[in-house]
Short mmCIF file of C-alpha atoms in Angstrom, two decimals:
data_model
loop_
_atom_site.label_atom_id
_atom_site.label_comp_id
_atom_site.label_asym_id
_atom_site.label_seq_id
_atom_site.Cartn_x
_atom_site.Cartn_y
_atom_site.Cartn_z
CA MET I 1 163.66 -84.78 57.21
CA ARG I 2 166.51 -82.68 56.98
CA ASP I 3 164.37 -79.85 58.90
CA ARG I 4 162.83 -81.80 61.44
CA LEU I 5 166.38 -83.08 62.51
CA ALA I 6 167.72 -79.70 61.96
CA ASP I 7 165.06 -78.22 64.29
CA ALA I 8 165.61 -81.41 66.98
CA MET I 9 169.66 -80.45 67.02
CA VAL I 10 168.62 -76.29 67.51
CA SER I 11 166.75 -77.51 70.87
CA GLU I 12 169.26 -80.02 71.54
CA ALA I 13 172.47 -78.23 70.85
CA ALA I 14 171.64 -76.15 73.98
CA PHE I 15 173.05 -79.42 76.11
CA GLU I 16 175.43 -81.30 73.95
CA GLY I 17 176.33 -78.27 71.93
CA TRP I 18 176.46 -78.66 67.57
CA SER I 19 178.31 -81.84 68.39
CA ARG I 20 178.62 -85.12 66.70
CA ALA I 21 176.38 -86.55 70.19
CA ALA I 22 173.98 -84.27 69.82
CA LEU I 23 173.90 -85.07 66.06
CA GLN I 24 173.35 -88.76 67.39
CA ALA I 25 170.88 -88.10 69.97
CA VAL I 26 168.43 -86.33 68.10
CA SER I 27 168.99 -88.94 65.02
CA ARG I 28 167.94 -91.38 68.20
CA GLN I 29 164.68 -89.65 69.70
CA LEU I 30 163.52 -89.03 65.96
CA GLU I 31 164.29 -92.94 65.69
CA LEU I 32 166.11 -92.60 62.33
CA PRO I 33 168.16 -95.77 60.75
CA ALA I 34 171.29 -96.36 62.16
CA GLY I 35 173.71 -93.63 59.77
CA GLU I 36 170.70 -91.35 58.62
CA GLY I 37 171.59 -88.42 60.36
CA ASP I 38 175.63 -89.00 58.48
CA ARG I 39 173.65 -89.71 55.36
CA LEU I 40 171.38 -86.21 55.80
CA PHE I 41 174.23 -84.01 56.77
CA PRO I 42 177.51 -85.58 55.64
CA ASP I 43 179.44 -83.07 57.56
CA GLY I 44 178.17 -83.63 60.94
CA ALA I 45 177.09 -80.71 62.93
CA ILE I 46 178.59 -78.18 61.45
CA GLY I 47 176.26 -79.20 58.82
CA VAL I 48 173.41 -79.03 60.35
CA LEU I 49 174.57 -75.50 61.74
CA THR I 50 174.88 -74.07 58.72
CA TYR I 51 172.13 -75.72 56.75
CA ALA I 52 169.89 -74.23 59.85
CA SER I 53 171.18 -70.65 59.37
CA GLU I 54 170.57 -70.07 55.99
CA ARG I 55 166.77 -72.13 56.58
CA ALA I 56 166.76 -68.72 59.23
CA ASP I 57 167.80 -66.42 56.69
CA GLN I 58 165.32 -67.67 54.46
CA ARG I 59 161.90 -67.72 56.79
CA THR I 60 163.21 -64.20 57.66
CA VAL I 61 163.09 -62.72 54.21
CA GLU I 62 159.49 -64.54 54.14
CA ASP I 63 158.72 -63.40 56.75
CA MET I 64 159.44 -59.69 56.07
CA GLU I 65 157.80 -60.18 52.34
CA LYS I 66 154.45 -61.49 54.61
CA GLU I 67 154.00 -58.58 56.37
CA GLY I 68 155.02 -55.68 54.11
CA VAL I 69 158.04 -54.36 54.81
CA ALA I 70 157.99 -52.95 51.98
CA ASN I 71 155.87 -49.96 53.04
CA LEU I 72 158.07 -49.24 55.91
CA LYS I 73 161.23 -47.12 55.64
CA ILE I 74 164.25 -48.20 54.74
CA ARG I 75 165.36 -47.76 58.67
CA ASP I 76 162.47 -49.92 59.97
CA ARG I 77 162.98 -52.91 57.05
CA ILE I 78 165.97 -53.57 58.48
CA LYS I 79 165.40 -53.20 62.17
CA SER I 80 162.30 -55.46 61.32
CA ALA I 81 164.89 -58.25 59.61
CA VAL I 82 167.43 -58.16 62.94
CA ARG I 83 164.65 -58.76 64.71
CA ILE I 84 162.45 -61.09 63.37
CA ARG I 85 165.74 -62.86 62.44
CA LEU I 86 166.49 -62.94 66.29
CA GLU I 87 163.16 -63.40 68.06
CA ARG I 88 162.10 -65.77 65.73
CA HIS I 89 164.58 -67.94 63.48
CA ALA I 90 167.29 -67.82 65.70
CA GLY I 91 166.33 -70.72 68.31
CA ASN I 92 166.85 -70.92 71.86
CA ARG I 93 169.90 -68.15 73.49
CA GLU I 94 172.17 -71.52 74.73
CA GLY I 95 171.80 -73.25 71.64
CA ALA I 96 172.71 -69.87 69.87
CA ARG I 97 175.81 -69.34 72.05
CA ARG I 98 177.28 -72.89 71.35
CA ALA I 99 176.82 -72.25 67.37
CA LEU I 100 178.70 -69.15 67.94
CA ALA I 101 181.67 -71.39 70.59
CA LEU I 102 181.75 -73.47 67.05
CA LEU I 103 182.37 -70.65 64.54
CA SER I 104 184.68 -69.11 66.76
CA LEU I 105 187.21 -71.80 66.34
CA PRO I 106 189.83 -70.65 63.75
CA PHE I 107 189.35 -73.42 61.50
CA ASN I 108 185.57 -72.56 61.23
CA ALA I 109 186.18 -68.56 60.08
CA PRO I 110 185.38 -68.67 56.98
CA LEU I 111 182.19 -70.24 57.33
CA ALA I 112 181.31 -68.42 60.04
CA MET I 113 182.08 -64.93 57.40
CA ARG I 114 180.05 -67.04 54.68
CA LEU I 115 177.07 -67.69 57.16
CA LEU I 116 177.29 -63.66 58.33
CA TYR I 117 177.45 -62.70 54.86
CA ARG I 118 174.54 -64.47 53.88
CA THR I 119 172.38 -63.40 56.52
CA VAL I 120 172.63 -59.83 56.04
CA ASP I 121 172.68 -60.12 52.12
CA ALA I 122 169.50 -62.11 52.40
CA MET I 123 168.05 -58.47 55.12
CA TRP I 124 169.44 -56.35 52.28
CA TYR I 125 168.00 -58.16 49.33
CA ALA I 126 164.47 -58.45 51.21
CA ALA I 127 164.46 -54.77 52.55
CA GLY I 128 164.83 -53.95 48.92
CA ASP I 129 168.34 -53.15 48.28
CA THR I 130 169.16 -52.57 44.52
CA SER I 131 172.89 -51.03 45.07
CA THR I 132 175.10 -52.03 42.05
CA ASP I 133 178.28 -50.28 42.96
CA PHE I 134 180.75 -50.42 45.84
CA ASN I 135 178.09 -49.07 48.54
CA PHE I 136 176.70 -52.75 47.96
CA TYR I 137 179.66 -53.94 50.47
CA THR I 138 179.47 -50.83 52.31
CA LYS I 139 175.94 -51.75 53.88
CA ARG I 140 176.82 -55.37 53.97
CA ALA I 141 179.67 -54.81 56.29
CA THR I 142 177.77 -51.87 58.26
CA LEU I 143 174.54 -54.18 58.85
CA ALA I 144 177.09 -57.34 59.52
CA GLY I 145 178.45 -54.80 62.61
CA VAL I 146 175.22 -54.34 63.53
CA TYR I 147 173.34 -57.82 63.22
CA SER I 148 176.78 -59.43 64.86
CA SER I 149 177.15 -56.79 67.83
CA THR I 150 173.08 -57.37 68.18
CA LEU I 151 173.25 -60.80 68.49
CA LEU I 152 175.69 -61.08 71.09
CA TYR I 153 173.76 -58.51 73.32
CA TRP I 154 170.52 -60.41 72.89
CA LEU I 155 172.50 -63.36 74.35
CA ASN I 156 172.88 -61.84 77.30
CA ASP I 157 169.89 -59.34 77.63
CA ARG I 158 166.90 -60.78 81.03
CA SER I 159 165.08 -57.80 80.11
CA PRO I 160 160.93 -58.78 79.56
CA GLY I 161 160.19 -59.14 76.13
CA SER I 162 163.93 -58.09 75.13
CA GLU I 163 163.38 -54.80 75.20
CA ALA I 164 166.96 -53.95 75.98
CA THR I 165 168.19 -55.68 73.27
CA TRP I 166 165.43 -53.71 70.74
CA GLY I 167 166.87 -50.51 72.31
CA PHE I 168 170.16 -51.32 71.16
CA LEU I 169 169.70 -52.28 67.72
CA ASP I 170 167.78 -49.29 67.53
CA ARG I 171 170.91 -47.25 68.28
CA ARG I 172 172.92 -49.24 65.83
CA ILE I 173 170.39 -48.56 63.64
CA ASP I 174 171.45 -45.19 63.06
CA ASP I 175 174.68 -46.20 61.62
CA VAL I 176 173.28 -47.63 58.51
CA MET I 177 171.42 -44.51 58.46
CA LYS I 178 174.38 -42.53 58.58
CA ILE I 179 175.35 -44.69 55.64
CA GLU I 180 172.39 -44.38 53.63
CA LYS I 181 172.82 -40.36 53.70
CA LEU I 182 176.24 -40.56 52.69
CA LYS I 183 175.09 -43.24 50.10
CA SER I 184 172.52 -40.49 48.88
CA GLN I 185 175.05 -37.77 49.60
CA VAL I 186 177.46 -39.32 46.94
CA LYS I 187 175.47 -40.76 44.37
CA SER I 188 176.24 -38.35 41.87
CA TRP I 189 179.79 -39.16 41.95
CA THR I 190 179.81 -42.66 42.02
CA GLY I 191 177.33 -42.59 38.90
CA GLY I 192 180.90 -41.71 37.44
CA SER I 193 182.91 -43.90 38.25
CA VAL I 194 183.04 -45.29 34.95
CA ARG I 195 183.66 -41.90 32.97
CA THR I 196 187.47 -41.81 31.40
CA ALA I 197 189.77 -40.43 33.11
CA SER I 198 191.60 -37.21 30.87
CA ARG I 199 195.16 -37.03 31.03
CA ARG I 200 196.41 -34.81 32.87
CA MET Z 1 209.79 -56.53 39.54
CA ARG Z 2 205.37 -57.50 40.62
CA ASP Z 3 205.93 -54.68 42.91
CA ARG Z 4 207.29 -52.01 40.01
CA LEU Z 5 204.53 -53.18 37.53
CA ALA Z 6 202.14 -52.93 40.29
CA ASP Z 7 203.16 -49.26 41.38
CA ALA Z 8 202.97 -48.45 37.45
CA MET Z 9 199.50 -50.13 37.48
CA VAL Z 10 198.01 -48.01 40.46
CA SER Z 11 199.13 -44.73 38.41
CA GLU Z 12 197.84 -45.60 35.13
CA ALA Z 13 194.56 -47.45 36.28
CA ALA Z 14 193.58 -43.76 36.58
CA PHE Z 15 193.62 -43.20 33.21
CA GLU Z 16 192.94 -47.09 31.07
CA GLY Z 17 190.97 -48.92 34.02
CA TRP Z 18 192.38 -52.07 35.82
CA SER Z 19 192.10 -53.11 32.17
CA ARG Z 20 194.07 -55.03 30.22
CA ALA Z 21 195.04 -52.19 28.04
CA ALA Z 22 196.71 -50.51 30.95
CA LEU Z 23 198.46 -53.94 32.24
CA GLN Z 24 199.78 -53.83 28.66
CA ALA Z 25 200.75 -50.14 28.63
CA VAL Z 26 203.41 -49.99 32.15
CA SER Z 27 204.55 -53.23 30.98
CA ARG Z 28 205.90 -51.37 27.79
CA GLN Z 29 206.79 -48.52 30.01
CA LEU Z 30 208.68 -50.74 31.85
CA GLU Z 31 210.57 -52.43 28.65
CA LEU Z 32 209.51 -55.57 30.01
CA PRO Z 33 210.06 -58.58 27.21
CA ALA Z 34 207.02 -59.86 25.04
CA GLY Z 35 204.60 -61.37 27.93
CA GLU Z 36 206.62 -61.18 30.94
CA GLY Z 37 203.53 -58.88 32.51
CA ASP Z 38 201.44 -62.07 31.75
CA ARG Z 39 203.25 -64.13 33.39
CA LEU Z 40 203.84 -62.01 36.83
CA PHE Z 41 200.35 -61.69 36.85
CA PRO Z 42 198.44 -65.03 34.80
CA ASP Z 43 195.37 -63.44 36.22
CA GLY Z 44 195.94 -60.13 34.37
CA ALA Z 45 195.15 -56.71 35.98
CA ILE Z 46 192.63 -58.18 38.61
CA GLY Z 47 195.20 -60.44 39.70
CA VAL Z 48 197.22 -56.89 40.18
CA LEU Z 49 194.67 -55.37 41.91
CA THR Z 50 194.89 -58.17 44.39
CA TYR Z 51 198.64 -58.11 44.50
CA ALA Z 52 198.71 -54.14 45.32
CA SER Z 53 195.78 -54.22 47.87
CA GLU Z 54 197.23 -57.03 49.85
CA ARG Z 55 200.73 -55.28 49.55
CA ALA Z 56 199.20 -51.66 50.85
CA ASP Z 57 197.59 -53.96 53.57
CA GLN Z 58 201.22 -55.58 54.59
CA ARG Z 59 202.54 -51.50 54.39
CA THR Z 60 200.26 -49.86 56.76
CA VAL Z 61 200.73 -52.49 59.40
CA GLU Z 62 204.56 -52.20 58.89
CA ASP Z 63 204.32 -48.34 59.40
CA MET Z 64 201.76 -48.84 62.54
CA GLU Z 65 204.23 -50.68 64.00
CA LYS Z 66 207.32 -47.98 63.13
CA GLU Z 67 205.06 -45.64 64.34
CA GLY Z 68 204.22 -47.00 67.78
CA VAL Z 69 201.01 -47.40 67.36
CA ALA Z 70 200.42 -49.91 70.41
CA ASN Z 71 201.27 -47.04 72.47
CA LEU Z 72 198.21 -45.17 71.62
CA LYS Z 73 194.35 -46.17 73.01
CA ILE Z 74 192.03 -48.44 70.47
CA ARG Z 75 190.53 -45.70 69.09
CA ASP Z 76 193.52 -43.98 68.02
CA ARG Z 77 194.88 -46.92 66.53
CA ILE Z 78 192.40 -47.28 64.69
CA LYS Z 79 192.25 -44.00 62.86
CA SER Z 80 195.62 -44.28 62.12
CA ALA Z 81 195.28 -47.52 60.11
CA VAL Z 82 192.43 -46.87 58.32
CA ARG Z 83 194.18 -42.91 57.87
CA ILE Z 84 197.93 -44.67 56.64
CA ARG Z 85 195.85 -47.04 54.15
CA LEU Z 86 194.12 -43.86 52.58
CA GLU Z 87 196.49 -41.06 52.87
CA ARG Z 88 199.85 -43.43 51.69
CA HIS Z 89 198.72 -46.47 50.41
CA ALA Z 90 195.58 -46.40 48.60
CA GLY Z 91 196.99 -44.58 45.32
CA ASN Z 92 195.57 -41.93 43.54
CA ARG Z 93 191.99 -41.52 44.15
CA GLU Z 94 190.72 -41.69 40.05
CA GLY Z 95 193.02 -45.37 40.23
CA ALA Z 96 191.06 -45.82 43.55
CA ARG Z 97 187.67 -45.88 42.08
CA ARG Z 98 188.29 -47.75 39.27
CA ALA Z 99 189.40 -50.28 41.66
CA LEU Z 100 186.02 -49.94 43.57
CA ALA Z 101 184.20 -50.44 39.47
CA LEU Z 102 185.99 -53.49 38.87
CA LEU Z 103 185.55 -54.90 42.12
CA SER Z 104 181.47 -53.66 42.55
CA LEU Z 105 180.92 -56.52 39.36
CA PRO Z 106 178.92 -58.97 40.42
CA PHE Z 107 181.10 -61.79 39.60
CA ASN Z 108 183.93 -60.15 41.29
CA ALA Z 109 182.12 -60.34 44.28
CA PRO Z 110 183.98 -63.06 46.30
CA LEU Z 111 187.40 -61.21 45.33
CA ALA Z 112 185.66 -58.01 46.92
CA MET Z 113 184.71 -58.99 50.21
CA ARG Z 114 188.20 -61.02 50.35
CA LEU Z 115 190.17 -58.17 50.30
CA LEU Z 116 188.17 -55.79 52.21
CA TYR Z 117 188.33 -58.79 54.75
CA ARG Z 118 191.98 -58.53 54.50
CA THR Z 119 192.28 -55.03 54.69
CA VAL Z 120 190.63 -54.66 57.93
CA ASP Z 121 191.80 -58.10 59.39
CA ALA Z 122 195.09 -56.36 59.10
CA MET Z 123 194.07 -53.24 61.01
CA TRP Z 124 193.04 -55.09 63.63
CA TYR Z 125 195.83 -57.76 63.59
CA ALA Z 126 198.07 -54.64 63.50
CA ALA Z 127 196.25 -52.65 66.46
CA GLY Z 128 196.52 -55.92 68.55
CA ASP Z 129 193.48 -57.47 69.00
CA THR Z 130 193.72 -60.50 70.12
CA SER Z 131 190.42 -61.73 71.01
CA THR Z 132 189.18 -64.66 69.92
CA ASP Z 133 185.58 -66.13 70.13
CA PHE Z 134 182.38 -64.13 68.30
CA ASN Z 135 184.03 -60.03 69.26
CA PHE Z 136 186.95 -61.28 66.32
CA TYR Z 137 184.02 -60.99 63.68
CA THR Z 138 181.66 -58.30 65.18
CA LYS Z 139 184.84 -56.02 64.72
CA ARG Z 140 185.83 -57.19 61.56
CA ALA Z 141 182.25 -56.27 60.35
CA THR Z 142 182.12 -52.86 61.90
CA LEU Z 143 185.31 -51.83 60.57
CA ALA Z 144 184.73 -52.43 57.41
CA GLY Z 145 181.46 -50.74 57.24
CA VAL Z 146 183.78 -47.81 58.39
CA TYR Z 147 186.26 -48.38 56.69
CA SER Z 148 184.56 -48.97 53.34
CA SER Z 149 182.21 -45.83 54.22
CA THR Z 150 185.53 -43.43 55.07
CA LEU Z 151 186.95 -45.12 51.95
CA LEU Z 152 183.91 -43.31 49.76
CA TYR Z 153 183.59 -40.43 51.51
CA TRP Z 154 187.35 -39.87 50.78
CA LEU Z 155 187.05 -40.56 46.85
CA ASN Z 156 185.03 -37.22 47.03
CA ASP Z 157 186.96 -35.08 49.17
CA ARG Z 158 188.37 -31.79 47.82
CA SER Z 159 188.89 -30.55 50.99
CA PRO Z 160 192.66 -29.45 52.18
CA GLY Z 161 194.56 -32.48 53.50
CA SER Z 162 191.01 -34.25 53.18
CA GLU Z 163 190.71 -33.05 56.44
CA ALA Z 164 186.96 -33.53 56.50
CA THR Z 165 187.84 -37.21 55.92
CA TRP Z 166 189.39 -37.28 58.72
CA GLY Z 167 186.45 -35.76 60.83
CA PHE Z 168 183.67 -38.12 59.07
CA LEU Z 169 186.28 -40.51 59.98
CA ASP Z 170 186.70 -39.74 63.54
CA ARG Z 171 182.58 -39.97 64.09
CA ARG Z 172 182.61 -43.34 62.04
CA ILE Z 173 185.58 -44.66 64.98
CA ASP Z 174 182.84 -44.19 67.67
CA ASP Z 175 180.86 -47.71 66.08
CA VAL Z 176 184.02 -49.01 66.77
CA MET Z 177 184.17 -47.88 70.51
CA LYS Z 178 180.65 -49.29 71.32
CA ILE Z 179 181.38 -52.55 69.58
CA GLU Z 180 184.46 -52.18 72.10
CA LYS Z 181 182.86 -51.15 74.92
CA LEU Z 182 180.15 -53.69 74.53
CA LYS Z 183 182.99 -56.19 74.62
CA SER Z 184 184.25 -55.45 77.81
CA GLN Z 185 180.46 -55.43 79.20
CA VAL Z 186 179.84 -58.80 77.81
CA LYS Z 187 183.12 -60.29 78.82
CA SER Z 188 182.30 -62.53 81.70
CA TRP Z 189 179.63 -64.45 79.37
CA THR Z 190 181.19 -64.72 76.39
CA GLY Z 191 183.95 -66.57 78.68
CA GLY Z 192 181.21 -69.10 79.30
CA SER Z 193 180.10 -69.51 76.14
CA VAL Z 194 181.64 -73.70 76.19
CA ARG Z 195 179.93 -73.98 79.45
CA THR Z 196 178.07 -77.07 79.42
CA ALA Z 197 173.92 -75.77 80.06
CA SER Z 198 172.15 -78.01 82.48
CA ARG Z 199 169.33 -79.53 81.42
CA ARG Z 200 165.61 -77.89 82.53
#
């Protein structure tokens, strides 16, 4: 039932925003008993948004596994991840735009950062990232930049099949690959990060 | 006294890592009363590291203001920020390498993300960023990618005056500027993010 309510909310949010009014409207549409919407999501609309975002992350991971991205090059795995997330699991553009408006309020900053982090962490996980050193953070930070800018681009993209967005994504992924290249260059010395320095 | 202890720890960490042993060693060097190091930093070495990182952020902001970066173009403000942070306030390379080793442990991940976020947030603040929409996150995520990869590059840079690092930084800043350019292109529609959608 949380899934159904979240799905309905994603559609309704295009009109009413991620608001209490929208949550009440979809609860009525689904003919839920009075108070059931509040019971399912005690944090209200922001709780539904959190749930919907994490479910979209999970579905993106499942789709990536289903489509065997493990056989692709890293650059294409990440490209697939962002495209799957936006094309299949971000809902309609207006609902997504309303979600960003809510997440842009200063008191929602910690949640916004957390959701963005979880999204890119899920993508790197499904892409088979196994880094255990500081590159772990560099990759996630870089992808957060790529994903969030691609998301903004997509919101306003009117091209057929959002082709302009995928072209934009392709250019942004170049940045991720620079990091990958850097990583392979520096592997030797990050491996030495825990060695004992001799006193000079 | 916290400042002096943190400074001494930054030097000592090159040899002993960010460890309890290092904290005890510098407490002895500074002739602190027994237990004073623990009183000043109840969280131990990780607390000193947090303190040192935030102080370095603050000093970077102060230096940027002193040098009047407000008169520079955005690209040069951000470049100055990263360079000042690494060149003047990151301590010696081996101590920084040890800090990254500690922050790369899985249970320190939340702290690592928080410190990285605070560093880039301080840089954007001092660079005069006033964005209040989702670009706020995109800029911070992108700079986190640039800063952390430049930090890794710098750790291994043996070129005179770290010139190779500043060249690397220059190329990475191109990414930030792509975002800036995107931002100016999309300003019109992000301004419309809270408008009421008409029912279709």
